[in-house]
Coordinates of C-alpha atoms in Angstrom, one line a residue:
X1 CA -20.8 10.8 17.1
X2 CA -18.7 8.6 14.5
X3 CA -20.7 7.8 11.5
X4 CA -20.0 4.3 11.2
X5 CA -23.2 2.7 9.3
X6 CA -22.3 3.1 5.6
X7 CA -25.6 4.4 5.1
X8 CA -24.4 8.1 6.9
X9 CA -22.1 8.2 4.4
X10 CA -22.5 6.2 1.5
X11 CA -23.1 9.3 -1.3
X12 CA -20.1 10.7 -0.2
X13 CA -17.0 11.7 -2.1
X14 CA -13.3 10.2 -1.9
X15 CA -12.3 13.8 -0.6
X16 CA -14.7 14.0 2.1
X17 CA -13.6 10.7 3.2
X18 CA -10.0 12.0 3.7
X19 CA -10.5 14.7 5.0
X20 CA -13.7 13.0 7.8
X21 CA -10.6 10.0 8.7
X22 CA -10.8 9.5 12.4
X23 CA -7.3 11.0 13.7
X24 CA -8.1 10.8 17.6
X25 CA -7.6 7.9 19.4
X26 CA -11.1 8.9 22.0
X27 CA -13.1 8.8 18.9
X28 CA -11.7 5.0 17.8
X29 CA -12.3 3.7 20.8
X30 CA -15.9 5.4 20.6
X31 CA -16.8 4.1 17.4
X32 CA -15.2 0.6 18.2
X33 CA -15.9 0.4 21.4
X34 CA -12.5 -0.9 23.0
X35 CA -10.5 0.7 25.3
X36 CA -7.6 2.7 23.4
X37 CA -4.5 4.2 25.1
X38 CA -3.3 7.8 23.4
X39 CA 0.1 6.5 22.5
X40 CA 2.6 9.5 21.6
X41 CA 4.5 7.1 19.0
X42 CA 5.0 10.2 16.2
X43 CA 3.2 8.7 13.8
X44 CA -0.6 9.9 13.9
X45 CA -3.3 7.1 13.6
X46 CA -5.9 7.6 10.8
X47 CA -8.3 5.5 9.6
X48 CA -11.2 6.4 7.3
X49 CA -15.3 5.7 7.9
X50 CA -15.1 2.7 5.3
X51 CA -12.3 1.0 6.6
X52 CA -13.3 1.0 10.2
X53 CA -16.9 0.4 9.2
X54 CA -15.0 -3.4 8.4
X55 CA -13.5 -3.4 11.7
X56 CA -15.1 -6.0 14.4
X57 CA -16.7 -3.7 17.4
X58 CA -15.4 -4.6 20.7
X59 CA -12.5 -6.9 19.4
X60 CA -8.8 -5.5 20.3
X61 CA -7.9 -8.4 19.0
X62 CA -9.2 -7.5 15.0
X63 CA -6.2 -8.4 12.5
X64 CA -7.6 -4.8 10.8
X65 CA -7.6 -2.8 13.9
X66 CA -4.1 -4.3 14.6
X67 CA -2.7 -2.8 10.9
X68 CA -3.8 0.9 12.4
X69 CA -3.8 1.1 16.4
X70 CA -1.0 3.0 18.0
X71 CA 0.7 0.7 20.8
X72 CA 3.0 1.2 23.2
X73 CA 5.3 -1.2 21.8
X74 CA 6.0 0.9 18.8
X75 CA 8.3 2.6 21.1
X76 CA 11.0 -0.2 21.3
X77 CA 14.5 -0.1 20.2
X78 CA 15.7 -2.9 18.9
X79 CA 18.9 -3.6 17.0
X80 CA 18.5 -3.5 13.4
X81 CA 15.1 -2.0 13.3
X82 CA 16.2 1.6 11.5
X83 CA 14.1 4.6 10.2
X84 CA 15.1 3.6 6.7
X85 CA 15.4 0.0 6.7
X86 CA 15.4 0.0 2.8
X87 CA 18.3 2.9 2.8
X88 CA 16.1 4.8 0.3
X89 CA 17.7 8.1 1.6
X90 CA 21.0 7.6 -0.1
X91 CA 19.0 8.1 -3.7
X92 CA 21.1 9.9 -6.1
X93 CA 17.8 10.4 -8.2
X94 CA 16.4 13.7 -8.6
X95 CA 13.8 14.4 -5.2
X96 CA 10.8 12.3 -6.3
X97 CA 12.5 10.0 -8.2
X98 CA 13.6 6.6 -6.9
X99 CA 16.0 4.5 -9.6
X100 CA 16.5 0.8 -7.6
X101 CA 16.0 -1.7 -9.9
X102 CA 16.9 -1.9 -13.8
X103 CA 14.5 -1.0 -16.2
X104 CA 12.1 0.7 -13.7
X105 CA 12.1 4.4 -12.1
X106 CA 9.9 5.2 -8.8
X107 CA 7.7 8.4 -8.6
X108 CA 7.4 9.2 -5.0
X109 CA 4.2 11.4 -6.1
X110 CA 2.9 12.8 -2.0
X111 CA 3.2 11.8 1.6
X112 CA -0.2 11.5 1.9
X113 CA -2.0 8.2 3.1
X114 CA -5.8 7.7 3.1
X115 CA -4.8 5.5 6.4
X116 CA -1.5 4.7 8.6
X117 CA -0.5 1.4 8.8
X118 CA 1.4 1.0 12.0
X119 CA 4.4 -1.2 9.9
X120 CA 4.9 1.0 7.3
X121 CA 8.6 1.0 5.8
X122 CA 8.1 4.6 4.8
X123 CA 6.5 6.0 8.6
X124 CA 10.0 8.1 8.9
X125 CA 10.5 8.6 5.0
X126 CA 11.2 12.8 4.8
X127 CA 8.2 13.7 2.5
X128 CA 8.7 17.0 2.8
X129 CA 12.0 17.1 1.1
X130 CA 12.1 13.7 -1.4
X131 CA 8.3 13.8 -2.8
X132 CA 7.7 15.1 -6.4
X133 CA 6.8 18.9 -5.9
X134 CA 5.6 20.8 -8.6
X135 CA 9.0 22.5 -9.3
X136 CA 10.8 19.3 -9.3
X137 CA 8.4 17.5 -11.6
X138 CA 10.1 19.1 -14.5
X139 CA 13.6 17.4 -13.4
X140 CA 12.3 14.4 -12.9
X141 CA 10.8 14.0 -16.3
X142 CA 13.9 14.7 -17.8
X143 CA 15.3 12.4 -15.9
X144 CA 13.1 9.4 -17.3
X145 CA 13.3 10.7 -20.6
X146 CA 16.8 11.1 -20.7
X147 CA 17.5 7.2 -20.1
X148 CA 16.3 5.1 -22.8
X149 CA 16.5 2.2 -21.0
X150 CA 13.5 2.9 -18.4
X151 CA 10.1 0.9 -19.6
X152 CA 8.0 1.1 -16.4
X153 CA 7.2 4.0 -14.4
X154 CA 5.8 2.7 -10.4
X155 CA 3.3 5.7 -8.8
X156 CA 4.0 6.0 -5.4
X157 CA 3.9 7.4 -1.9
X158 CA 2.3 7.7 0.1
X159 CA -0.3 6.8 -1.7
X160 CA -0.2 8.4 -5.2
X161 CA -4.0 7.8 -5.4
X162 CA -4.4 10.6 -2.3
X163 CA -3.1 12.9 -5.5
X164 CA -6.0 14.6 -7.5
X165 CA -7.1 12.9 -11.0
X166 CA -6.3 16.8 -12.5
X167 CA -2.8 16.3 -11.4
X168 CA -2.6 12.6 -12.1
X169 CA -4.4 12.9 -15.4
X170 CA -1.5 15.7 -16.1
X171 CA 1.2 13.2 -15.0
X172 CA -0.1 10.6 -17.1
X173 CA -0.5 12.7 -20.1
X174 CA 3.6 13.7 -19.6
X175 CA 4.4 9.7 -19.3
X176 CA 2.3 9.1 -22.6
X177 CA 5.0 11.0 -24.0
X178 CA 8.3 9.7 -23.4
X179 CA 8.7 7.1 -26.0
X180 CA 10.4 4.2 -24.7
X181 CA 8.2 3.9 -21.7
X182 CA 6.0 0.9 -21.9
X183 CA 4.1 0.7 -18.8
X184 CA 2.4 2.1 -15.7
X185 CA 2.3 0.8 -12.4
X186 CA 0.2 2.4 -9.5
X187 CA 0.9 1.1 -6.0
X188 CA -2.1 2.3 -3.7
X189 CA -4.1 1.1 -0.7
X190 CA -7.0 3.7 -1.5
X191 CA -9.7 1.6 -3.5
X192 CA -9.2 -0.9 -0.6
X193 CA -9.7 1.4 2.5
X194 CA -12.3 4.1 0.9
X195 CA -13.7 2.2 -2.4
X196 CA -15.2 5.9 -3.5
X197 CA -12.0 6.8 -4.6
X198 CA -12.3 5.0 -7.7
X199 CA -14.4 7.8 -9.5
X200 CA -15.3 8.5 -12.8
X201 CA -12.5 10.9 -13.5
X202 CA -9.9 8.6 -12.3
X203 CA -11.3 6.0 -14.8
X204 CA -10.9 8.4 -17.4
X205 CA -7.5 9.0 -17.1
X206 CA -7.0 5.9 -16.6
X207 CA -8.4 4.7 -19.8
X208 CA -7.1 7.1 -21.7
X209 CA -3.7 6.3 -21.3
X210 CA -1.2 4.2 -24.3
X211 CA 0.7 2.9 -21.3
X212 CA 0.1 -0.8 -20.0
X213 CA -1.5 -0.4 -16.5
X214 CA -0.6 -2.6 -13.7
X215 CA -2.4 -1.7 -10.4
X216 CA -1.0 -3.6 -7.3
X217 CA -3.2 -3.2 -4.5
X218 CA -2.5 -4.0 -1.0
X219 CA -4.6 -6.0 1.4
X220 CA -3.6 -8.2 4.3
X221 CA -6.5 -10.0 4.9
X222 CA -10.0 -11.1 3.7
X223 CA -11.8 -8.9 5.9
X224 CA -10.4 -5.8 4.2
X225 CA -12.5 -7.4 1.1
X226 CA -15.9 -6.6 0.8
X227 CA -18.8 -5.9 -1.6
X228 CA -17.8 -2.0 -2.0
X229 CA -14.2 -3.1 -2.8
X230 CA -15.4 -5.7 -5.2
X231 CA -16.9 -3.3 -7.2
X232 CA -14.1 -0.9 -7.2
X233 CA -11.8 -3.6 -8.5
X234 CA -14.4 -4.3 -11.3
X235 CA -14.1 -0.9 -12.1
X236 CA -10.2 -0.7 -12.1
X237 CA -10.0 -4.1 -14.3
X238 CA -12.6 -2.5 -16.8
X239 CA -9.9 0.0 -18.1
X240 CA -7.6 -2.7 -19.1
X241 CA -5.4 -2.8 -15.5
X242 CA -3.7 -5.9 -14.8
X243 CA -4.6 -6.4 -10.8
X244 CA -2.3 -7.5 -8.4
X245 CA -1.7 -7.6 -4.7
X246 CA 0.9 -7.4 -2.4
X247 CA 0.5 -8.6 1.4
X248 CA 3.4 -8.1 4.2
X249 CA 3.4 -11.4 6.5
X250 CA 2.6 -9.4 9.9
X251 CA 2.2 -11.2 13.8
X252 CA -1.5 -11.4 14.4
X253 CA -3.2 -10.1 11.4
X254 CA -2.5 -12.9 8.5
X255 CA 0.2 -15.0 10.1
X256 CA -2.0 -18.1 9.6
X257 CA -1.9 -19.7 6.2
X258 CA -5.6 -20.4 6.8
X259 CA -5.8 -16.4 6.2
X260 CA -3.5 -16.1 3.5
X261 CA -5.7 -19.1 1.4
X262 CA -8.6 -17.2 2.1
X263 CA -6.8 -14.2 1.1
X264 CA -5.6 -15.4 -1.9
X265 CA -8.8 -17.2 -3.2
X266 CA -11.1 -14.2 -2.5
X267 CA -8.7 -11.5 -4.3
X268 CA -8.9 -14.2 -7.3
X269 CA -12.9 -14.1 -7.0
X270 CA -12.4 -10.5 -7.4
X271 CA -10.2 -10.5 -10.2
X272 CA -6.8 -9.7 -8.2
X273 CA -3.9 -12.3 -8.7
X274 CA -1.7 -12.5 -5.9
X275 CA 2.1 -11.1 -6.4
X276 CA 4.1 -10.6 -3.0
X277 CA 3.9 -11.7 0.2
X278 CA 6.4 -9.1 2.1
X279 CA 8.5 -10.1 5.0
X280 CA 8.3 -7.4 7.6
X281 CA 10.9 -4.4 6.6
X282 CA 12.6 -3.8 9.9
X283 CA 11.3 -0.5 10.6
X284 CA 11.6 1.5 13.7
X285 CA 8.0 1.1 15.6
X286 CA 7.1 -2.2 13.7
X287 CA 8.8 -4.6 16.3
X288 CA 5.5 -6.1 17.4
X289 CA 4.9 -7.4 14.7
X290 CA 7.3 -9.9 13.6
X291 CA 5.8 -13.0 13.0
X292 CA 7.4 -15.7 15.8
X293 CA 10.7 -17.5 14.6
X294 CA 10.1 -20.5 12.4
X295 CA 6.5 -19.2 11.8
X296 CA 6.9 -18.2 8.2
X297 CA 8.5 -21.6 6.5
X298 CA 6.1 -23.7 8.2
X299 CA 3.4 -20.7 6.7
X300 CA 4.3 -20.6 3.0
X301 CA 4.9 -25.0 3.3
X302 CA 1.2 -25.5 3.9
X303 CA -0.1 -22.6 1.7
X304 CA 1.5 -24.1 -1.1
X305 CA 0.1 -27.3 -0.4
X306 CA -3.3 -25.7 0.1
X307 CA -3.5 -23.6 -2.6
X308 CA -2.3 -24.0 -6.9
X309 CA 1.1 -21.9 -7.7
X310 CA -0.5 -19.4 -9.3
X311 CA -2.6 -18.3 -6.3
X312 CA 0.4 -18.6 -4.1
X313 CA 2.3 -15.6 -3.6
X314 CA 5.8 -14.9 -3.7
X315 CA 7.8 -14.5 0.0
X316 CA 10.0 -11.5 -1.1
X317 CA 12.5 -9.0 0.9
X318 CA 13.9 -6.1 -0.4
X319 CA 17.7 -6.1 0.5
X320 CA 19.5 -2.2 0.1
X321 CA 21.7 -2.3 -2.9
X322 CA 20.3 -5.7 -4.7
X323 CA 18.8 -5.2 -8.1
X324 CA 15.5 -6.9 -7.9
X325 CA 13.9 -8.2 -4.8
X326 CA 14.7 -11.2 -3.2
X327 CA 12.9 -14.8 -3.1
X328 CA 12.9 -15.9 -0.1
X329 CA 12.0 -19.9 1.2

């Protein structure tokens, strides 16, 4: 039987979360109580106890059981929709290290995820050969430290929160010393889907660093927010973090600018500024969710009439080969 009152599980740690995710499509549709196809797609479904706890029961239609439910249609082929829509396999970096965008190096830290999201631009990326291994680590430090112009160092995956706070803290300790690095970033979904990860230890390390922090969350909609969530983000802002979130605009989960305005005013009630709004990377298996065509200028028109500029998010793609990311609309 699925634990899914947060009471069954409420003392538990981070790891145990992890490691208790549900994996088998029987035991979703147990706990949820909808009827779910096994779909052989290649990539696995997981979703940990805190997450689904936020899922509505008996509702295939939920905009956060869409984000993790294997469908058939992930099997479409469709022209343009590549394993590596963002070409990140032609990286002349050292394995770990991803060097897009001027100024700013990527640290591809594990493969791991606390939860698969079906539209994930990285659901083909080869882990096992282009994440930061222990023997590689050593390169790619000398690779930040040999170019002086690098100020920001992104943590990344994956999620680079699924790391230990032993190995993190390590990490972070190496950073502190490469002197013309200025700041930290930390892309994770973790403190959204299992709030417990936000621990004592990783506040410490956390705190103890010289870098700037910038944390950018993800969430896709307001339902993913809740009281446990709330509190981890209060916990994150107390180190001195600046908060931010990205979104990715996806068909029937937060294509409504209703949702994003919701979105967007409860992250700022939590302390989280809105930063990107995504459009959908063309990844293989991430067809069905394409918002419908004309859906997203007629989106981003009213949420900036609903909402001030500084809760509005920026409409971004990432085009292979272009320096920064582009604004789009």
């Amino acid at each position: 039987m699925i634990p899914l009152k947060p009471a069954a599980w409420q003392g538990e740690s981070w790891q145990w979360h992890l490691s208790h995710a549900i994996s088998k499509p029987a035991d979703l549709a147990a706990a949820l109580g909808v009827p779910v196809a096994s779909v052989e797609t290649g990539f696995p479904l997981r979703v940990p106890l805190p997450y689904l706890a936020r899922i509505r029961r008996g509702d295939t239609s939920d905009p956060l059981l869409r984000q993790v439910l294997p469908v058939a249609e992930e099997l479409t082929q469709a022209d343009g929709w590549t394993a590596d829509p963002l070409e990140e396999a032609a990286n002349r970096a050292p394995p770990g290290v991803l060097h897009k965008y001027s100024g700013r190096a990527l640290l591809v830290l594990t493969g791991a995820c606390a939860i698969n999201c079906r539209y994930c631009f990285r659901r083909h990326f080869p882990y096992e050969d282009r994440q930061l291994s222990g023997s590689g680590r050593t390169a790619a430090l000398d690779y930040l430290r040999a170019d002086s112009n690098l100020t920001e160092v992104i943590l990344s995956g994956g999620d680079p929160l699924a790391s230990s706070d032993r190995q993190l803290a390590e990490l972070s300790l190496a950073l502190d010393k490469v002197p013309h690095l200025r700041t930290l970033r930390i892309h994770t979904r973790l403190p959204v889907v299992v709030p417990q990860r936000v621990c004592a230890d990783l506040l410490d390390w956390l705190s103890a660093t010289r870098l700037h922090k910038v944390i950018v969350l993800h969430v896709n909609h307001p339902n993913e927010l809740d009281e446990s969530v709330a509190t981890a983000i209060a916990d994150l802002a107390g180190t001195g973090a600046t908060l931010l979130n990205q979104s990715v605009l996806l068909k029937g989960v937060n294509d409504s600018a209703a949702v994003l305005a919701e979105l967007s005013e409860r992250l700022f009630d939590a302390g989280v500024l809105p930063y990107y709004l995504h459009r959908l990377d063309h990844v293989q298996g991430a067809t069905h969710f394409e918002p419908a065509s004309g859906a997203t200028e007629r989106i981003m028109r009213a949420l900036r009439d609903a909402l001030p500029g500084y809760l509005v998010p920026r409409f971004v793609t990432e085009i292979p080969g272009e320096r920064a990311k582009r604004v789009l609309l």
